[in-house]
Amino acid sequence: MFVLVMFFALSSSVQALSWAYGFVVLDGKVYEVLPEVIVAEGEVGKVIGKVKTEPNDMTGSYYGNASNYYPIGTKYAEIEGVNITEAIAVEEDGYWVKAVYSHDAMFHIMNILTSPWVIGAIVFVLLLLAMFMKKSLNNRAGF
């Protein structure tokens, strides 16, 4: 029995996910990167975001502005005359490549928990709670 357990424990291998294509996520929208389509410098508009997270290679889950190909910090920009619901430009080694809209990203709880609005609301509630508790303690002490 011990030999059988050791055989399975030692022979199991870890496998990572293989992605069908390189993608970036901007504000809940997934864009398929077309590395062969270069965007001319004159067509690149203002920077609209950057890669902030990486997907989990084991589960495939991701949240926020993520990419399975580009490192954290890679910039996204508008393409002049193209709506960002259709395509964006992605920085790559000193030039820009086109990324076309593919689909909406799946829901992930971290999209909510990392939102500045949610964090601000939590801080506000905690401050109100602290003020209420301080006032309550002062009333009990007779101040």
JSON list of C-alpha atoms in Angstrom, two decimals:
[
{"chain": "A", "resi": 1, "resn": "MET", "atom": "CA", "xyz": [0.00, 0.00, 0.00]},
{"chain": "A", "resi": 2, "resn": "PHE", "atom": "CA", "xyz": [2.83, 2.40, 0.93]},
{"chain": "A", "resi": 3, "resn": "VAL", "atom": "CA", "xyz": [4.55, 1.71, -2.39]},
{"chain": "A", "resi": 4, "resn": "LEU", "atom": "CA", "xyz": [1.34, 2.46, -4.28]},
{"chain": "A", "resi": 5, "resn": "VAL", "atom": "CA", "xyz": [0.82, 5.77, -2.43]},
{"chain": "A", "resi": 6, "resn": "MET", "atom": "CA", "xyz": [4.46, 6.79, -3.02]},
{"chain": "A", "resi": 7, "resn": "PHE", "atom": "CA", "xyz": [4.18, 5.91, -6.71]},
{"chain": "A", "resi": 8, "resn": "PHE", "atom": "CA", "xyz": [1.21, 8.25, -7.21]},
{"chain": "A", "resi": 9, "resn": "ALA", "atom": "CA", "xyz": [2.70, 10.98, -5.04]},
{"chain": "A", "resi": 10, "resn": "LEU", "atom": "CA", "xyz": [6.01, 11.00, -6.89]},
{"chain": "A", "resi": 11, "resn": "SER", "atom": "CA", "xyz": [4.64, 10.51, -10.40]},
{"chain": "A", "resi": 12, "resn": "SER", "atom": "CA", "xyz": [2.03, 13.27, -10.32]},
{"chain": "A", "resi": 13, "resn": "SER", "atom": "CA", "xyz": [2.98, 16.29, -12.35]},
{"chain": "A", "resi": 14, "resn": "VAL", "atom": "CA", "xyz": [1.87, 19.88, -12.21]},
{"chain": "A", "resi": 15, "resn": "GLN", "atom": "CA", "xyz": [0.50, 21.33, -15.41]},
{"chain": "A", "resi": 16, "resn": "ALA", "atom": "CA", "xyz": [-0.01, 24.96, -16.24]},
{"chain": "A", "resi": 17, "resn": "LEU", "atom": "CA", "xyz": [-2.70, 26.41, -18.44]},
{"chain": "A", "resi": 18, "resn": "SER", "atom": "CA", "xyz": [-1.86, 27.03, -22.09]},
{"chain": "A", "resi": 19, "resn": "TRP", "atom": "CA", "xyz": [-3.47, 30.18, -23.50]},
{"chain": "A", "resi": 20, "resn": "ALA", "atom": "CA", "xyz": [-4.98, 30.20, -27.00]},
{"chain": "A", "resi": 21, "resn": "TYR", "atom": "CA", "xyz": [-3.94, 33.81, -27.61]},
{"chain": "A", "resi": 22, "resn": "GLY", "atom": "CA", "xyz": [-2.37, 36.78, -25.87]},
{"chain": "A", "resi": 23, "resn": "PHE", "atom": "CA", "xyz": [-4.90, 39.11, -24.27]},
{"chain": "A", "resi": 24, "resn": "VAL", "atom": "CA", "xyz": [-5.19, 42.24, -22.19]},
{"chain": "A", "resi": 25, "resn": "VAL", "atom": "CA", "xyz": [-8.11, 43.33, -20.03]},
{"chain": "A", "resi": 26, "resn": "LEU", "atom": "CA", "xyz": [-9.17, 46.96, -19.73]},
{"chain": "A", "resi": 27, "resn": "ASP", "atom": "CA", "xyz": [-12.04, 47.91, -17.44]},
{"chain": "A", "resi": 28, "resn": "GLY", "atom": "CA", "xyz": [-13.74, 44.51, -17.67]},
{"chain": "A", "resi": 29, "resn": "LYS", "atom": "CA", "xyz": [-13.29, 44.11, -21.43]},
{"chain": "A", "resi": 30, "resn": "VAL", "atom": "CA", "xyz": [-10.98, 41.45, -22.89]},
{"chain": "A", "resi": 31, "resn": "TYR", "atom": "CA", "xyz": [-8.98, 42.36, -26.00]},
{"chain": "A", "resi": 32, "resn": "GLU", "atom": "CA", "xyz": [-7.16, 39.83, -28.17]},
{"chain": "A", "resi": 33, "resn": "VAL", "atom": "CA", "xyz": [-3.70, 41.16, -29.04]},
{"chain": "A", "resi": 34, "resn": "LEU", "atom": "CA", "xyz": [-2.71, 41.05, -32.72]},
{"chain": "A", "resi": 35, "resn": "PRO", "atom": "CA", "xyz": [1.10, 41.30, -32.45]},
{"chain": "A", "resi": 36, "resn": "GLU", "atom": "CA", "xyz": [1.50, 41.42, -36.24]},
{"chain": "A", "resi": 37, "resn": "VAL", "atom": "CA", "xyz": [-0.66, 44.56, -36.54]},
{"chain": "A", "resi": 38, "resn": "ILE", "atom": "CA", "xyz": [1.52, 47.58, -35.71]},
{"chain": "A", "resi": 39, "resn": "VAL", "atom": "CA", "xyz": [-0.20, 50.86, -34.79]},
{"chain": "A", "resi": 40, "resn": "ALA", "atom": "CA", "xyz": [1.63, 53.89, -36.20]},
{"chain": "A", "resi": 41, "resn": "GLU", "atom": "CA", "xyz": [2.91, 56.34, -33.57]},
{"chain": "A", "resi": 42, "resn": "GLY", "atom": "CA", "xyz": [0.76, 59.10, -35.09]},
{"chain": "A", "resi": 43, "resn": "GLU", "atom": "CA", "xyz": [-2.39, 57.00, -34.58]},
{"chain": "A", "resi": 44, "resn": "VAL", "atom": "CA", "xyz": [-1.77, 56.38, -30.88]},
{"chain": "A", "resi": 45, "resn": "GLY", "atom": "CA", "xyz": [-3.91, 58.57, -28.65]},
{"chain": "A", "resi": 46, "resn": "LYS", "atom": "CA", "xyz": [-3.81, 59.12, -24.91]},
{"chain": "A", "resi": 47, "resn": "VAL", "atom": "CA", "xyz": [-2.83, 56.36, -22.48]},
{"chain": "A", "resi": 48, "resn": "ILE", "atom": "CA", "xyz": [-5.98, 54.84, -20.99]},
{"chain": "A", "resi": 49, "resn": "GLY", "atom": "CA", "xyz": [-4.62, 52.16, -18.68]},
{"chain": "A", "resi": 50, "resn": "LYS", "atom": "CA", "xyz": [-1.94, 49.61, -17.97]},
{"chain": "A", "resi": 51, "resn": "VAL", "atom": "CA", "xyz": [-1.50, 45.99, -16.94]},
{"chain": "A", "resi": 52, "resn": "LYS", "atom": "CA", "xyz": [-1.90, 45.75, -13.17]},
{"chain": "A", "resi": 53, "resn": "THR", "atom": "CA", "xyz": [-2.35, 42.01, -12.55]},
{"chain": "A", "resi": 54, "resn": "GLU", "atom": "CA", "xyz": [-1.47, 38.64, -14.06]},
{"chain": "A", "resi": 55, "resn": "PRO", "atom": "CA", "xyz": [-3.83, 35.69, -14.45]},
{"chain": "A", "resi": 56, "resn": "ASN", "atom": "CA", "xyz": [-3.39, 32.53, -12.42]},
{"chain": "A", "resi": 57, "resn": "ASP", "atom": "CA", "xyz": [-1.72, 30.07, -14.80]},
{"chain": "A", "resi": 58, "resn": "MET", "atom": "CA", "xyz": [-3.21, 27.09, -12.98]},
{"chain": "A", "resi": 59, "resn": "THR", "atom": "CA", "xyz": [-6.86, 28.18, -12.85]},
{"chain": "A", "resi": 60, "resn": "GLY", "atom": "CA", "xyz": [-7.06, 30.77, -15.61]},
{"chain": "A", "resi": 61, "resn": "SER", "atom": "CA", "xyz": [-8.77, 33.27, -13.32]},
{"chain": "A", "resi": 62, "resn": "TYR", "atom": "CA", "xyz": [-7.89, 36.95, -13.51]},
{"chain": "A", "resi": 63, "resn": "TYR", "atom": "CA", "xyz": [-9.20, 40.29, -12.31]},
{"chain": "A", "resi": 64, "resn": "GLY", "atom": "CA", "xyz": [-8.66, 43.96, -12.99]},
{"chain": "A", "resi": 65, "resn": "ASN", "atom": "CA", "xyz": [-6.50, 45.14, -15.88]},
{"chain": "A", "resi": 66, "resn": "ALA", "atom": "CA", "xyz": [-4.69, 41.88, -16.52]},
{"chain": "A", "resi": 67, "resn": "SER", "atom": "CA", "xyz": [-2.66, 40.25, -19.27]},
{"chain": "A", "resi": 68, "resn": "ASN", "atom": "CA", "xyz": [-1.53, 36.70, -19.90]},
{"chain": "A", "resi": 69, "resn": "TYR", "atom": "CA", "xyz": [1.32, 37.90, -22.12]},
{"chain": "A", "resi": 70, "resn": "TYR", "atom": "CA", "xyz": [2.49, 41.40, -21.17]},
{"chain": "A", "resi": 71, "resn": "PRO", "atom": "CA", "xyz": [4.22, 42.27, -17.89]},
{"chain": "A", "resi": 72, "resn": "ILE", "atom": "CA", "xyz": [2.70, 44.48, -15.21]},
{"chain": "A", "resi": 73, "resn": "GLY", "atom": "CA", "xyz": [3.13, 48.12, -16.19]},
{"chain": "A", "resi": 74, "resn": "THR", "atom": "CA", "xyz": [2.53, 47.64, -19.94]},
{"chain": "A", "resi": 75, "resn": "LYS", "atom": "CA", "xyz": [0.48, 50.62, -21.17]},
{"chain": "A", "resi": 76, "resn": "TYR", "atom": "CA", "xyz": [-2.77, 50.69, -23.17]},
{"chain": "A", "resi": 77, "resn": "ALA", "atom": "CA", "xyz": [-3.70, 53.65, -25.38]},
{"chain": "A", "resi": 78, "resn": "GLU", "atom": "CA", "xyz": [-6.53, 54.81, -27.59]},
{"chain": "A", "resi": 79, "resn": "ILE", "atom": "CA", "xyz": [-6.21, 54.46, -31.35]},
{"chain": "A", "resi": 80, "resn": "GLU", "atom": "CA", "xyz": [-7.17, 57.73, -33.05]},
{"chain": "A", "resi": 81, "resn": "GLY", "atom": "CA", "xyz": [-10.51, 57.42, -34.85]},
{"chain": "A", "resi": 82, "resn": "VAL", "atom": "CA", "xyz": [-11.29, 53.98, -33.30]},
{"chain": "A", "resi": 83, "resn": "ASN", "atom": "CA", "xyz": [-13.72, 53.54, -30.43]},
{"chain": "A", "resi": 84, "resn": "ILE", "atom": "CA", "xyz": [-12.17, 51.70, -27.46]},
{"chain": "A", "resi": 85, "resn": "THR", "atom": "CA", "xyz": [-15.11, 49.28, -27.58]},
{"chain": "A", "resi": 86, "resn": "GLU", "atom": "CA", "xyz": [-13.59, 48.03, -30.87]},
{"chain": "A", "resi": 87, "resn": "ALA", "atom": "CA", "xyz": [-9.81, 48.15, -30.37]},
{"chain": "A", "resi": 88, "resn": "ILE", "atom": "CA", "xyz": [-6.94, 49.63, -28.36]},
{"chain": "A", "resi": 89, "resn": "ALA", "atom": "CA", "xyz": [-3.17, 49.90, -28.76]},
{"chain": "A", "resi": 90, "resn": "VAL", "atom": "CA", "xyz": [-0.82, 47.96, -26.47]},
{"chain": "A", "resi": 91, "resn": "GLU", "atom": "CA", "xyz": [2.79, 49.00, -25.86]},
{"chain": "A", "resi": 92, "resn": "GLU", "atom": "CA", "xyz": [5.37, 46.44, -26.91]},
{"chain": "A", "resi": 93, "resn": "ASP", "atom": "CA", "xyz": [9.15, 47.01, -26.93]},
{"chain": "A", "resi": 94, "resn": "GLY", "atom": "CA", "xyz": [9.01, 50.67, -27.99]},
{"chain": "A", "resi": 95, "resn": "TYR", "atom": "CA", "xyz": [6.13, 50.38, -30.47]},
{"chain": "A", "resi": 96, "resn": "TRP", "atom": "CA", "xyz": [2.39, 49.78, -30.31]},
{"chain": "A", "resi": 97, "resn": "VAL", "atom": "CA", "xyz": [0.34, 46.78, -31.46]},
{"chain": "A", "resi": 98, "resn": "LYS", "atom": "CA", "xyz": [-3.38, 46.47, -31.98]},
{"chain": "A", "resi": 99, "resn": "ALA", "atom": "CA", "xyz": [-5.70, 44.59, -29.62]},
{"chain": "A", "resi": 100, "resn": "VAL", "atom": "CA", "xyz": [-9.30, 43.99, -30.72]},
{"chain": "A", "resi": 101, "resn": "TYR", "atom": "CA", "xyz": [-12.28, 43.61, -28.41]},
{"chain": "A", "resi": 102, "resn": "SER", "atom": "CA", "xyz": [-13.13, 39.95, -27.84]},
{"chain": "A", "resi": 103, "resn": "HIS", "atom": "CA", "xyz": [-15.62, 39.71, -24.96]},
{"chain": "A", "resi": 104, "resn": "ASP", "atom": "CA", "xyz": [-16.49, 40.97, -21.50]},
{"chain": "A", "resi": 105, "resn": "ALA", "atom": "CA", "xyz": [-14.36, 39.55, -18.68]},
{"chain": "A", "resi": 106, "resn": "MET", "atom": "CA", "xyz": [-15.93, 37.12, -16.24]},
{"chain": "A", "resi": 107, "resn": "PHE", "atom": "CA", "xyz": [-16.94, 38.37, -12.80]},
{"chain": "A", "resi": 108, "resn": "HIS", "atom": "CA", "xyz": [-14.25, 38.12, -10.10]},
{"chain": "A", "resi": 109, "resn": "ILE", "atom": "CA", "xyz": [-14.77, 39.23, -6.50]},
{"chain": "A", "resi": 110, "resn": "MET", "atom": "CA", "xyz": [-11.41, 41.03, -6.53]},
{"chain": "A", "resi": 111, "resn": "ASN", "atom": "CA", "xyz": [-12.82, 43.47, -9.10]},
{"chain": "A", "resi": 112, "resn": "ILE", "atom": "CA", "xyz": [-15.14, 44.70, -6.35]},
{"chain": "A", "resi": 113, "resn": "LEU", "atom": "CA", "xyz": [-12.73, 44.45, -3.42]},
{"chain": "A", "resi": 114, "resn": "THR", "atom": "CA", "xyz": [-9.99, 46.44, -5.20]},
{"chain": "A", "resi": 115, "resn": "SER", "atom": "CA", "xyz": [-12.33, 49.19, -6.37]},
{"chain": "A", "resi": 116, "resn": "PRO", "atom": "CA", "xyz": [-11.39, 52.63, -4.97]},
{"chain": "A", "resi": 117, "resn": "TRP", "atom": "CA", "xyz": [-15.09, 53.31, -4.34]},
{"chain": "A", "resi": 118, "resn": "VAL", "atom": "CA", "xyz": [-15.49, 50.18, -2.20]},
{"chain": "A", "resi": 119, "resn": "ILE", "atom": "CA", "xyz": [-12.27, 50.84, -0.29]},
{"chain": "A", "resi": 120, "resn": "GLY", "atom": "CA", "xyz": [-13.36, 54.44, 0.31]},
{"chain": "A", "resi": 121, "resn": "ALA", "atom": "CA", "xyz": [-16.78, 53.31, 1.53]},
{"chain": "A", "resi": 122, "resn": "ILE", "atom": "CA", "xyz": [-15.22, 50.82, 3.95]},
{"chain": "A", "resi": 123, "resn": "VAL", "atom": "CA", "xyz": [-12.86, 53.48, 5.34]},
{"chain": "A", "resi": 124, "resn": "PHE", "atom": "CA", "xyz": [-15.79, 55.91, 5.71]},
{"chain": "A", "resi": 125, "resn": "VAL", "atom": "CA", "xyz": [-17.90, 53.34, 7.59]},
{"chain": "A", "resi": 126, "resn": "LEU", "atom": "CA", "xyz": [-14.97, 52.48, 9.87]},
{"chain": "A", "resi": 127, "resn": "LEU", "atom": "CA", "xyz": [-14.42, 56.18, 10.66]},
{"chain": "A", "resi": 128, "resn": "LEU", "atom": "CA", "xyz": [-18.12, 56.62, 11.47]},
{"chain": "A", "resi": 129, "resn": "LEU", "atom": "CA", "xyz": [-18.03, 53.52, 13.66]},
{"chain": "A", "resi": 130, "resn": "ALA", "atom": "CA", "xyz": [-14.94, 54.79, 15.51]},
{"chain": "A", "resi": 131, "resn": "MET", "atom": "CA", "xyz": [-16.56, 58.20, 16.09]},
{"chain": "A", "resi": 132, "resn": "PHE", "atom": "CA", "xyz": [-19.76, 56.55, 17.35]},
{"chain": "A", "resi": 133, "resn": "MET", "atom": "CA", "xyz": [-17.82, 54.26, 19.72]},
{"chain": "A", "resi": 134, "resn": "LYS", "atom": "CA", "xyz": [-15.75, 57.18, 21.06]},
{"chain": "A", "resi": 135, "resn": "LYS", "atom": "CA", "xyz": [-18.89, 59.22, 21.70]},
{"chain": "A", "resi": 136, "resn": "SER", "atom": "CA", "xyz": [-20.53, 56.22, 23.36]},
{"chain": "A", "resi": 137, "resn": "LEU", "atom": "CA", "xyz": [-17.51, 55.68, 25.64]},
{"chain": "A", "resi": 138, "resn": "ASN", "atom": "CA", "xyz": [-17.39, 59.39, 26.53]},
{"chain": "A", "resi": 139, "resn": "ASN", "atom": "CA", "xyz": [-21.10, 59.33, 27.47]},
{"chain": "A", "resi": 140, "resn": "ARG", "atom": "CA", "xyz": [-20.54, 56.32, 29.77]},
{"chain": "A", "resi": 141, "resn": "ALA", "atom": "CA", "xyz": [-17.60, 58.01, 31.47]},
{"chain": "A", "resi": 142, "resn": "GLY", "atom": "CA", "xyz": [-19.66, 61.13, 32.11]},
{"chain": "A", "resi": 143, "resn": "PHE", "atom": "CA", "xyz": [-17.73, 63.51, 29.85]}
]
